[in-house]
Amino acid sequence: MGYEAFPEPLWAEIDLCALRHNFSAVRSHVGKGVRIMAVVKADAYGHGAVAVAHELLRQGADAFGVARLDEAVELRENGITQPVLIFGPTPPQKAPLLARYGIIQTVHSDTYAEALQAALLAQQPRRRVQVHIKVDTGMGRLGYIATGNGGDVPLGQVFAGFSSRTMLDVCGVFTHFAASDAADPVTARRQLAVFEQALSELPAGMRDRLCVHAANSAATMVMPGARFDMVRPGIILYGLRPSAEMDTAGFDLRPVMSLKGRIASVKRVPAGFTVSYGHTHVTAAGTVIAAVPAGYADGYSRLLSSCGTMLVHGRPAAVTGRVCMDQTMIDVGHIDGVQEGDEVVLLGRQGAESVTADDHARLTSTINYEVVSRILARVPRVYVENAE
Ligand SMILES: *Cc1c(COP(=O)(O)O)cnc(C)c1O
């Protein structure tokens, strides 16, 4: 293998076959009667939002969820016409963009609702914006506090406040679980009960006109009662488990992202040879050290210094010394014939071996969500079809 095979030092391979597989696992799990809002915030957890959204549309995704206005606009500018919901607050002065692009905005408080209303009223021509109301049932983040969670305003009264906000068209209501990925999701069941009570506070008939939703990936998998009209899976679409505690048996997920590079340099070195910043690694015996063009500025965490593993020729090779901004060294002394330009796998499979996002998460004290979404923009995404 040489440079000609793929002319980038480092790239993230996104397996569309695995993405389709994970989506259809969700679809067959929830059935046809429940809409699927594919969560593609943070550039689809590092997988590339536009490509992922187009692929999932072809598979029957009904809507998309993002965190920020710019993420929603990117989808619209790239031909996605399905409903897009922004979970986080859009600055009111940018509210006209919501109207122009037909994007649904989450409203989490009366203060925010008033600011949106005022910003839209000031605009000519006047255009209304669709909103979903966020209810805090125990996440303690955004949303109107539900009565069952210590709030003192029944949901019906919250909704009544919107009758004078003529520029806001309330078409949905939702909540978010804090711990649906626990081994036993007791608190999520409590949140669900709190949400159902809040829904019961709505005037008769109103609930039927709203899109009601609650389930993230974990709840989509294990809480059928939390599906309502629509589910909002994110991490499972990318083939990763919502948490290590969860029993995911019966749910076949395939990781979508691999991180691969080409070895930049190979050198035979003597014993006592110092490697990388701080000289934290000194070779005990003669060996072969390879430099890999990936560093913490690519999202390869510096916490993997002297403890990460990469794969070369289908065999594990240990990270030696500190991860630099753009380079990382590995010891390949035990692997025959390693040459500059050879493929190295930082995340994913090579032969019988694999390095998973969960492995990186464990070594860097975080969760697999962060491992994939911290792979930064300078790493090109390459879309492939690896049928199994
Ligand atoms: C991120 C997010 C999701 C998706 O969560 P996963 O655990 O990745 O499935 C769903 N809903 C909201 C509001 C979110 O912020």
Tab-separated table of N, CA and C in Angstrom, residues 59-188:
chain	number	residue	atom	x	y	z
A	59	GLN	N	-33.511	6.557	3.580
A	59	GLN	CA	-33.961	5.413	4.387
A	59	GLN	C	-35.304	5.685	5.061
A	60	GLY	N	-35.809	6.909	4.931
A	60	GLY	CA	-37.118	7.200	5.499
A	60	GLY	C	-37.118	7.999	6.787
A	61	ALA	N	-36.021	8.717	7.076
A	61	ALA	CA	-36.034	9.604	8.255
A	61	ALA	C	-37.105	10.665	8.024
A	62	ASP	N	-37.826	11.018	9.084
A	62	ASP	CA	-38.952	11.945	8.934
A	62	ASP	C	-38.564	13.378	9.246
A	63	ALA	N	-37.547	13.570	10.082
A	63	ALA	CA	-37.182	14.914	10.533
A	63	ALA	C	-35.763	14.869	11.063
A	64	PHE	N	-35.188	16.064	11.296
A	64	PHE	CA	-33.816	16.135	11.797
A	64	PHE	C	-33.750	17.048	13.004
A	65	GLY	N	-32.884	16.688	13.949
A	65	GLY	CA	-32.693	17.489	15.151
A	65	GLY	C	-31.271	18.016	15.189
A	66	VAL	N	-31.145	19.305	15.507
A	66	VAL	CA	-29.821	19.943	15.607
A	66	VAL	C	-29.792	20.802	16.873
A	67	ALA	N	-28.602	21.298	17.205
A	67	ALA	CA	-28.480	22.107	18.415
A	67	ALA	C	-28.531	23.605	18.120
A	68	ARG	N	-28.056	24.007	16.946
A	68	ARG	CA	-27.864	25.431	16.655
A	68	ARG	C	-28.484	25.821	15.317
A	69	LEU	N	-28.744	27.109	15.206
A	69	LEU	CA	-29.298	27.660	13.963
A	69	LEU	C	-28.413	27.337	12.754
A	70	ASP	N	-27.100	27.563	12.877
A	70	ASP	CA	-26.213	27.349	11.730
A	70	ASP	C	-26.286	25.911	11.217
A	71	GLU	N	-26.484	24.984	12.152
A	71	GLU	CA	-26.577	23.577	11.739
A	71	GLU	C	-27.860	23.340	10.935
A	72	ALA	N	-28.931	24.006	11.347
A	72	ALA	CA	-30.204	23.871	10.628
A	72	ALA	C	-30.103	24.511	9.246
A	73	VAL	N	-29.489	25.690	9.197
A	73	VAL	CA	-29.354	26.395	7.916
A	73	VAL	C	-28.499	25.573	6.953
A	74	GLU	N	-27.461	24.939	7.484
A	74	GLU	CA	-26.600	24.112	6.620
A	74	GLU	C	-27.421	23.002	5.949
A	75	LEU	N	-28.333	22.397	6.706
A	75	LEU	CA	-29.171	21.343	6.114
A	75	LEU	C	-30.060	21.928	5.019
A	76	ARG	N	-30.694	23.075	5.319
A	76	ARG	CA	-31.583	23.698	4.318
A	76	ARG	C	-30.810	24.086	3.054
A	77	GLU	N	-29.628	24.669	3.239
A	77	GLU	CA	-28.845	25.122	2.080
A	77	GLU	C	-28.347	23.951	1.250
A	78	ASN	N	-28.403	22.753	1.844
A	78	ASN	CA	-27.959	21.570	1.116
A	78	ASN	C	-29.117	20.670	0.734
A	79	GLY	N	-30.279	21.283	0.571
A	79	GLY	CA	-31.391	20.575	-0.049
A	79	GLY	C	-32.249	19.715	0.856
A	80	ILE	N	-32.076	19.838	2.181
A	80	ILE	CA	-32.936	19.073	3.092
A	80	ILE	C	-34.205	19.900	3.350
A	81	THR	N	-35.365	19.374	2.922
A	81	THR	CA	-36.600	20.151	3.054
A	81	THR	C	-37.503	19.622	4.159
A	82	GLN	N	-37.125	18.500	4.778
A	82	GLN	CA	-37.932	17.906	5.854
A	82	GLN	C	-37.880	18.797	7.104
A	83	PRO	N	-38.786	18.543	8.076
A	83	PRO	CA	-38.758	19.345	9.303
A	83	PRO	C	-37.403	19.253	10.016
A	84	VAL	N	-36.921	20.415	10.468
A	84	VAL	CA	-35.677	20.481	11.248
A	84	VAL	C	-36.001	21.229	12.535
A	85	LEU	N	-35.677	20.615	13.672
A	85	LEU	CA	-35.913	21.242	14.973
A	85	LEU	C	-34.584	21.628	15.605
A	86	ILE	N	-34.502	22.877	16.090
A	86	ILE	CA	-33.320	23.322	16.829
A	86	ILE	C	-33.599	23.144	18.314
A	87	PHE	N	-32.755	22.369	19.009
A	87	PHE	CA	-32.968	22.099	20.435
A	87	PHE	C	-32.572	23.292	21.311
A	88	GLY	N	-31.526	24.002	20.919
A	88	GLY	CA	-31.010	25.098	21.745
A	88	GLY	C	-31.639	26.423	21.348
A	89	PRO	N	-31.358	27.475	22.111
A	89	PRO	CA	-31.960	28.772	21.811
A	89	PRO	C	-31.272	29.480	20.638
A	90	THR	N	-32.070	29.965	19.704
A	90	THR	CA	-31.561	30.813	18.620
A	90	THR	C	-31.650	32.252	19.116
A	91	PRO	N	-30.586	33.042	18.992
A	91	PRO	CA	-30.681	34.434	19.435
A	91	PRO	C	-31.869	35.124	18.738
A	92	PRO	N	-32.730	35.816	19.490
A	92	PRO	CA	-33.937	36.393	18.906
A	92	PRO	C	-33.655	37.269	17.676
A	93	GLN	N	-32.529	37.991	17.679
A	93	GLN	CA	-32.265	38.838	16.502
A	93	GLN	C	-32.084	38.025	15.232
A	94	LYS	N	-31.853	36.715	15.376
A	94	LYS	CA	-31.738	35.867	14.183
A	94	LYS	C	-33.047	35.143	13.863
A	95	ALA	N	-34.102	35.439	14.613
A	95	ALA	CA	-35.385	34.758	14.409
A	95	ALA	C	-35.899	34.846	12.969
A	96	PRO	N	-35.663	35.964	12.258
A	96	PRO	CA	-36.134	36.010	10.863
A	96	PRO	C	-35.569	34.868	10.004
A	97	LEU	N	-34.372	34.393	10.355
A	97	LEU	CA	-33.801	33.277	9.588
A	97	LEU	C	-34.614	32.003	9.805
A	98	LEU	N	-35.163	31.841	11.014
A	98	LEU	CA	-36.019	30.677	11.281
A	98	LEU	C	-37.208	30.695	10.330
A	99	ALA	N	-37.777	31.893	10.188
A	99	ALA	CA	-38.943	32.043	9.312
A	99	ALA	C	-38.547	31.816	7.861
A	100	ARG	N	-37.443	32.451	7.468
A	100	ARG	CA	-37.042	32.354	6.061
A	100	ARG	C	-36.775	30.911	5.652
A	101	TYR	N	-36.126	30.147	6.535
A	101	TYR	CA	-35.766	28.775	6.190
A	101	TYR	C	-36.802	27.748	6.636
A	102	GLY	N	-37.851	28.196	7.303
A	102	GLY	CA	-38.871	27.244	7.754
A	102	GLY	C	-38.322	26.232	8.737
A	103	ILE	N	-37.612	26.728	9.742
A	103	ILE	CA	-36.996	25.861	10.749
A	103	ILE	C	-37.819	25.938	12.034
A	104	ILE	N	-37.983	24.806	12.703
A	104	ILE	CA	-38.753	24.767	13.961
A	104	ILE	C	-37.819	25.091	15.126
A	105	GLN	N	-38.267	25.978	16.000
A	105	GLN	CA	-37.445	26.415	17.129
A	105	GLN	C	-38.004	25.874	18.448
A	106	THR	N	-37.109	25.439	19.332
A	106	THR	CA	-37.521	25.057	20.685
A	106	THR	C	-37.712	26.324	21.512
A	107	VAL	N	-38.785	26.352	22.286
A	107	VAL	CA	-39.007	27.461	23.223
A	107	VAL	C	-38.991	26.882	24.632
A	108	HIS	N	-38.121	27.445	25.465
A	108	HIS	CA	-37.897	26.852	26.791
A	108	HIS	C	-38.377	27.727	27.939
A	109	SER	N	-38.781	28.992	27.640
A	109	SER	CA	-39.236	29.874	28.732
A	109	SER	C	-40.102	30.993	28.151
A	110	ASP	N	-40.859	31.650	29.029
A	110	ASP	CA	-41.670	32.791	28.591
A	110	ASP	C	-40.789	33.967	28.173
A	111	THR	N	-39.684	34.158	28.883
A	111	THR	CA	-38.778	35.263	28.531
A	111	THR	C	-38.305	35.097	27.090
A	112	TYR	N	-37.916	33.876	26.773
A	112	TYR	CA	-37.418	33.611	25.424
A	112	TYR	C	-38.554	33.732	24.401
A	113	ALA	N	-39.726	33.220	24.758
A	113	ALA	CA	-40.877	33.288	23.844
A	113	ALA	C	-41.220	34.746	23.520
A	114	GLU	N	-41.203	35.610	24.534
A	114	GLU	CA	-41.500	37.034	24.329
A	114	GLU	C	-40.463	37.686	23.418
A	115	ALA	N	-39.194	37.329	23.628
A	115	ALA	CA	-38.118	37.917	22.814
A	115	ALA	C	-38.266	37.498	21.351
A	116	LEU	N	-38.623	36.227	21.126
A	116	LEU	CA	-38.830	35.747	19.751
A	116	LEU	C	-40.012	36.472	19.106
A	117	GLN	N	-41.103	36.540	19.858
A	117	GLN	CA	-42.317	37.208	19.373
A	117	GLN	C	-42.004	38.654	18.964
A	118	ALA	N	-41.283	39.362	19.826
A	118	ALA	CA	-40.959	40.769	19.554
A	118	ALA	C	-40.078	40.887	18.310
A	119	ALA	N	-39.086	40.003	18.198
A	119	ALA	CA	-38.167	40.069	17.060
A	119	ALA	C	-38.916	39.797	15.758
A	120	LEU	N	-39.875	38.867	15.796
A	120	LEU	CA	-40.612	38.516	14.579
A	120	LEU	C	-41.627	39.598	14.201
A	121	LEU	N	-42.208	40.241	15.225
A	121	LEU	CA	-43.170	41.324	14.965
A	121	LEU	C	-42.495	42.510	14.289
A	122	ALA	N	-41.226	42.730	14.629
A	122	ALA	CA	-40.493	43.887	14.122
A	122	ALA	C	-40.065	43.702	12.670
A	123	GLN	N	-40.273	42.491	12.164
A	123	GLN	CA	-39.771	42.131	10.845
A	123	GLN	C	-40.817	42.381	9.757
A	124	GLN	N	-40.391	42.869	8.593
A	124	GLN	CA	-41.298	43.006	7.443
A	124	GLN	C	-40.749	42.237	6.267
A	125	PRO	N	-41.491	41.425	5.544
A	125	PRO	CA	-42.864	41.051	5.879
A	125	PRO	C	-42.889	40.132	7.097
A	126	ARG	N	-44.004	40.149	7.793
A	126	ARG	CA	-44.126	39.328	8.996
A	126	ARG	C	-44.325	37.868	8.626
A	127	ARG	N	-43.495	37.013	9.227
A	127	ARG	CA	-43.661	35.574	8.992
A	127	ARG	C	-43.597	34.845	10.315
A	128	ARG	N	-44.514	33.891	10.483
A	128	ARG	CA	-44.580	33.138	11.736
A	128	ARG	C	-43.525	32.034	11.762
A	129	VAL	N	-43.214	31.606	12.979
A	129	VAL	CA	-42.244	30.536	13.171
A	129	VAL	C	-42.916	29.407	13.949
A	130	GLN	N	-42.656	28.173	13.509
A	130	GLN	CA	-43.169	27.020	14.251
A	130	GLN	C	-42.277	26.771	15.456
A	131	VAL	N	-42.891	26.456	16.587
A	131	VAL	CA	-42.106	26.166	17.787
A	131	VAL	C	-42.586	24.889	18.475
A	132	HIS	N	-41.653	24.240	19.147
A	132	HIS	CA	-41.968	23.133	20.044
A	132	HIS	C	-41.629	23.609	21.456
A	133	ILE	N	-42.522	23.304	22.384
A	133	ILE	CA	-42.306	23.718	23.774
A	133	ILE	C	-41.573	22.624	24.534
A	134	LYS	N	-40.499	23.045	25.220
A	134	LYS	CA	-39.655	22.101	25.964
A	134	LYS	C	-40.095	22.085	27.416
A	135	VAL	N	-40.305	20.861	27.936
A	135	VAL	CA	-40.738	20.699	29.320
A	135	VAL	C	-39.618	20.038	30.115
A	136	ASP	N	-39.263	20.624	31.243
A	136	ASP	CA	-38.217	20.061	32.101
A	136	ASP	C	-38.854	19.098	33.104
A	137	THR	N	-38.686	17.807	32.833
A	137	THR	CA	-39.293	16.784	33.701
A	137	THR	C	-38.261	16.175	34.639
A	138	GLY	N	-37.041	16.742	34.629
A	138	GLY	CA	-36.020	16.185	35.516
A	138	GLY	C	-34.614	16.247	34.975
A	139	MET	N	-34.457	16.833	33.764
A	139	MET	CA	-33.112	16.981	33.205
A	139	MET	C	-32.421	18.190	33.840
A	140	GLY	N	-33.232	19.173	34.264
A	140	GLY	CA	-32.641	20.342	34.917
A	140	GLY	C	-31.827	21.198	33.980
A	141	ARG	N	-32.194	21.224	32.696
A	141	ARG	CA	-31.429	21.976	31.712
A	141	ARG	C	-32.383	23.028	31.149
A	142	LEU	N	-32.866	22.848	29.924
A	142	LEU	CA	-33.793	23.831	29.364
A	142	LEU	C	-35.230	23.355	29.582
A	143	GLY	N	-36.158	24.303	29.653
A	143	GLY	CA	-37.558	23.911	29.632
A	143	GLY	C	-38.376	24.438	30.782
A	144	TYR	N	-39.678	24.521	30.538
A	144	TYR	CA	-40.648	24.893	31.572
A	144	TYR	C	-40.693	23.761	32.588
A	145	ILE	N	-40.513	24.063	33.853
A	145	ILE	CA	-40.505	23.007	34.870
A	145	ILE	C	-41.917	22.437	34.998
A	146	ALA	N	-42.033	21.121	34.808
A	146	ALA	CA	-43.337	20.453	34.910
A	146	ALA	C	-43.808	20.479	36.358
A	147	THR	N	-45.120	20.466	36.541
A	147	THR	CA	-45.668	20.501	37.913
A	147	THR	C	-45.167	19.307	38.728
A	148	GLY	N	-45.019	18.167	38.090
A	148	GLY	CA	-44.539	16.982	38.799
A	148	GLY	C	-43.055	17.033	39.135
A	149	ASN	N	-42.375	18.052	38.629
A	149	ASN	CA	-40.930	18.203	38.872
A	149	ASN	C	-40.667	19.445	39.722
A	150	GLY	N	-41.697	19.926	40.407
A	150	GLY	CA	-41.510	21.081	41.288
A	150	GLY	C	-41.930	22.408	40.677
A	151	GLY	N	-42.461	22.378	39.454
A	151	GLY	CA	-42.916	23.618	38.831
A	151	GLY	C	-44.280	24.026	39.362
A	152	ASP	N	-44.639	25.338	39.210
A	152	ASP	CA	-45.970	25.703	39.708
A	152	ASP	C	-46.932	26.169	38.623
A	153	VAL	N	-46.510	26.064	37.360
A	153	VAL	CA	-47.431	26.455	36.286
A	153	VAL	C	-47.836	25.217	35.486
A	154	PRO	N	-49.110	24.833	35.523
A	154	PRO	CA	-49.551	23.669	34.727
A	154	PRO	C	-49.326	23.932	33.233
A	155	LEU	N	-49.070	22.857	32.501
A	155	LEU	CA	-48.721	23.012	31.084
A	155	LEU	C	-49.813	23.735	30.298
A	156	GLY	N	-51.080	23.507	30.684
A	156	GLY	CA	-52.184	24.183	29.998
A	156	GLY	C	-52.036	25.696	30.095
A	157	GLN	N	-51.583	26.153	31.249
A	157	GLN	CA	-51.399	27.593	31.460
A	157	GLN	C	-50.207	28.118	30.655
A	158	VAL	N	-49.154	27.301	30.580
A	158	VAL	CA	-47.998	27.672	29.739
A	158	VAL	C	-48.486	27.880	28.303
A	159	PHE	N	-49.271	26.916	27.811
A	159	PHE	CA	-49.772	26.995	26.437
A	159	PHE	C	-50.686	28.202	26.251
A	160	ALA	N	-51.508	28.489	27.262
A	160	ALA	CA	-52.435	29.624	27.150
A	160	ALA	C	-51.659	30.917	26.919
A	161	GLY	N	-50.481	31.011	27.527
A	161	GLY	CA	-49.641	32.202	27.347
A	161	GLY	C	-49.262	32.442	25.897
A	162	PHE	N	-49.297	31.373	25.084
A	162	PHE	CA	-48.877	31.510	23.686
A	162	PHE	C	-49.985	32.045	22.793
A	163	SER	N	-51.226	32.110	23.325
A	163	SER	CA	-52.325	32.546	22.452
A	163	SER	C	-52.130	34.001	22.036
A	164	SER	N	-51.423	34.782	22.853
A	164	SER	CA	-51.186	36.184	22.476
A	164	SER	C	-49.888	36.348	21.681
A	165	ARG	N	-49.103	35.280	21.609
A	165	ARG	CA	-47.835	35.371	20.850
A	165	ARG	C	-48.119	34.936	19.409
A	166	THR	N	-48.666	35.892	18.679
A	166	THR	CA	-49.242	35.602	17.374
A	166	THR	C	-48.229	35.127	16.340
A	167	MET	N	-46.944	35.424	16.577
A	167	MET	CA	-45.931	35.056	15.580
A	167	MET	C	-45.393	33.645	15.797
A	168	LEU	N	-45.803	33.027	16.917
A	168	LEU	CA	-45.306	31.679	17.232
A	168	LEU	C	-46.416	30.660	17.047
A	169	ASP	N	-46.138	29.660	16.239
A	169	ASP	CA	-47.111	28.613	15.970
A	169	ASP	C	-46.661	27.358	16.736
A	170	VAL	N	-47.321	27.097	17.871
A	170	VAL	CA	-46.912	25.957	18.701
A	170	VAL	C	-47.400	24.658	18.067
A	171	CYS	N	-46.459	23.829	17.613
A	171	CYS	CA	-46.887	22.590	16.953
A	171	CYS	C	-46.321	21.346	17.611
A	172	GLY	N	-45.561	21.524	18.696
A	172	GLY	CA	-45.025	20.338	19.355
A	172	GLY	C	-44.682	20.602	20.803
A	173	VAL	N	-44.489	19.515	21.544
A	173	VAL	CA	-44.095	19.606	22.947
A	173	VAL	C	-43.206	18.401	23.235
A	174	PHE	N	-42.118	18.662	23.988
A	174	PHE	CA	-41.212	17.533	24.245
A	174	PHE	C	-40.446	17.693	25.538
A	175	THR	N	-39.794	16.566	25.917
A	175	THR	CA	-38.920	16.569	27.086
A	175	THR	C	-37.696	15.743	26.755
A	176	HIS	N	-36.737	15.721	27.679
A	176	HIS	CA	-35.471	15.005	27.441
A	176	HIS	C	-35.090	14.255	28.711
A	177	PHE	N	-34.651	12.997	28.554
A	177	PHE	CA	-34.303	12.164	29.717
A	177	PHE	C	-32.863	12.375	30.155
A	178	ALA	N	-32.671	12.364	31.467
A	178	ALA	CA	-31.329	12.534	32.022
A	178	ALA	C	-30.597	11.212	32.197
A	179	ALA	N	-31.333	10.127	32.365
A	179	ALA	CA	-30.668	8.858	32.681
A	179	ALA	C	-31.407	7.658	32.122
A	180	SER	N	-31.840	7.771	30.858
A	180	SER	CA	-32.530	6.633	30.249
A	180	SER	C	-31.538	5.540	29.880
A	181	ASP	N	-30.234	5.840	30.001
A	181	ASP	CA	-29.210	4.850	29.639
A	181	ASP	C	-28.698	4.077	30.847
A	182	ALA	N	-29.372	4.235	31.998
A	182	ALA	CA	-28.953	3.482	33.192
A	182	ALA	C	-29.335	2.016	33.036
A	183	ALA	N	-28.657	1.167	33.792
A	183	ALA	CA	-28.963	-0.266	33.727
A	183	ALA	C	-30.452	-0.491	34.015
A	184	ASP	N	-30.966	0.234	35.011
A	184	ASP	CA	-32.395	0.201	35.318
A	184	ASP	C	-32.890	1.650	35.278
A	185	PRO	N	-33.600	2.032	34.205
A	185	PRO	CA	-33.941	3.453	34.030
A	185	PRO	C	-35.088	3.926	34.927
A	186	VAL	N	-34.897	3.828	36.237
A	186	VAL	CA	-35.960	4.241	37.172
A	186	VAL	C	-36.271	5.727	37.062
A	187	THR	N	-35.228	6.570	37.001
A	187	THR	CA	-35.500	8.009	36.970
A	187	THR	C	-36.155	8.390	35.644
A	188	ALA	N	-35.801	7.671	34.574
A	188	ALA	CA	-36.427	7.968	33.280
A	188	ALA	C	-37.918	7.620	33.338
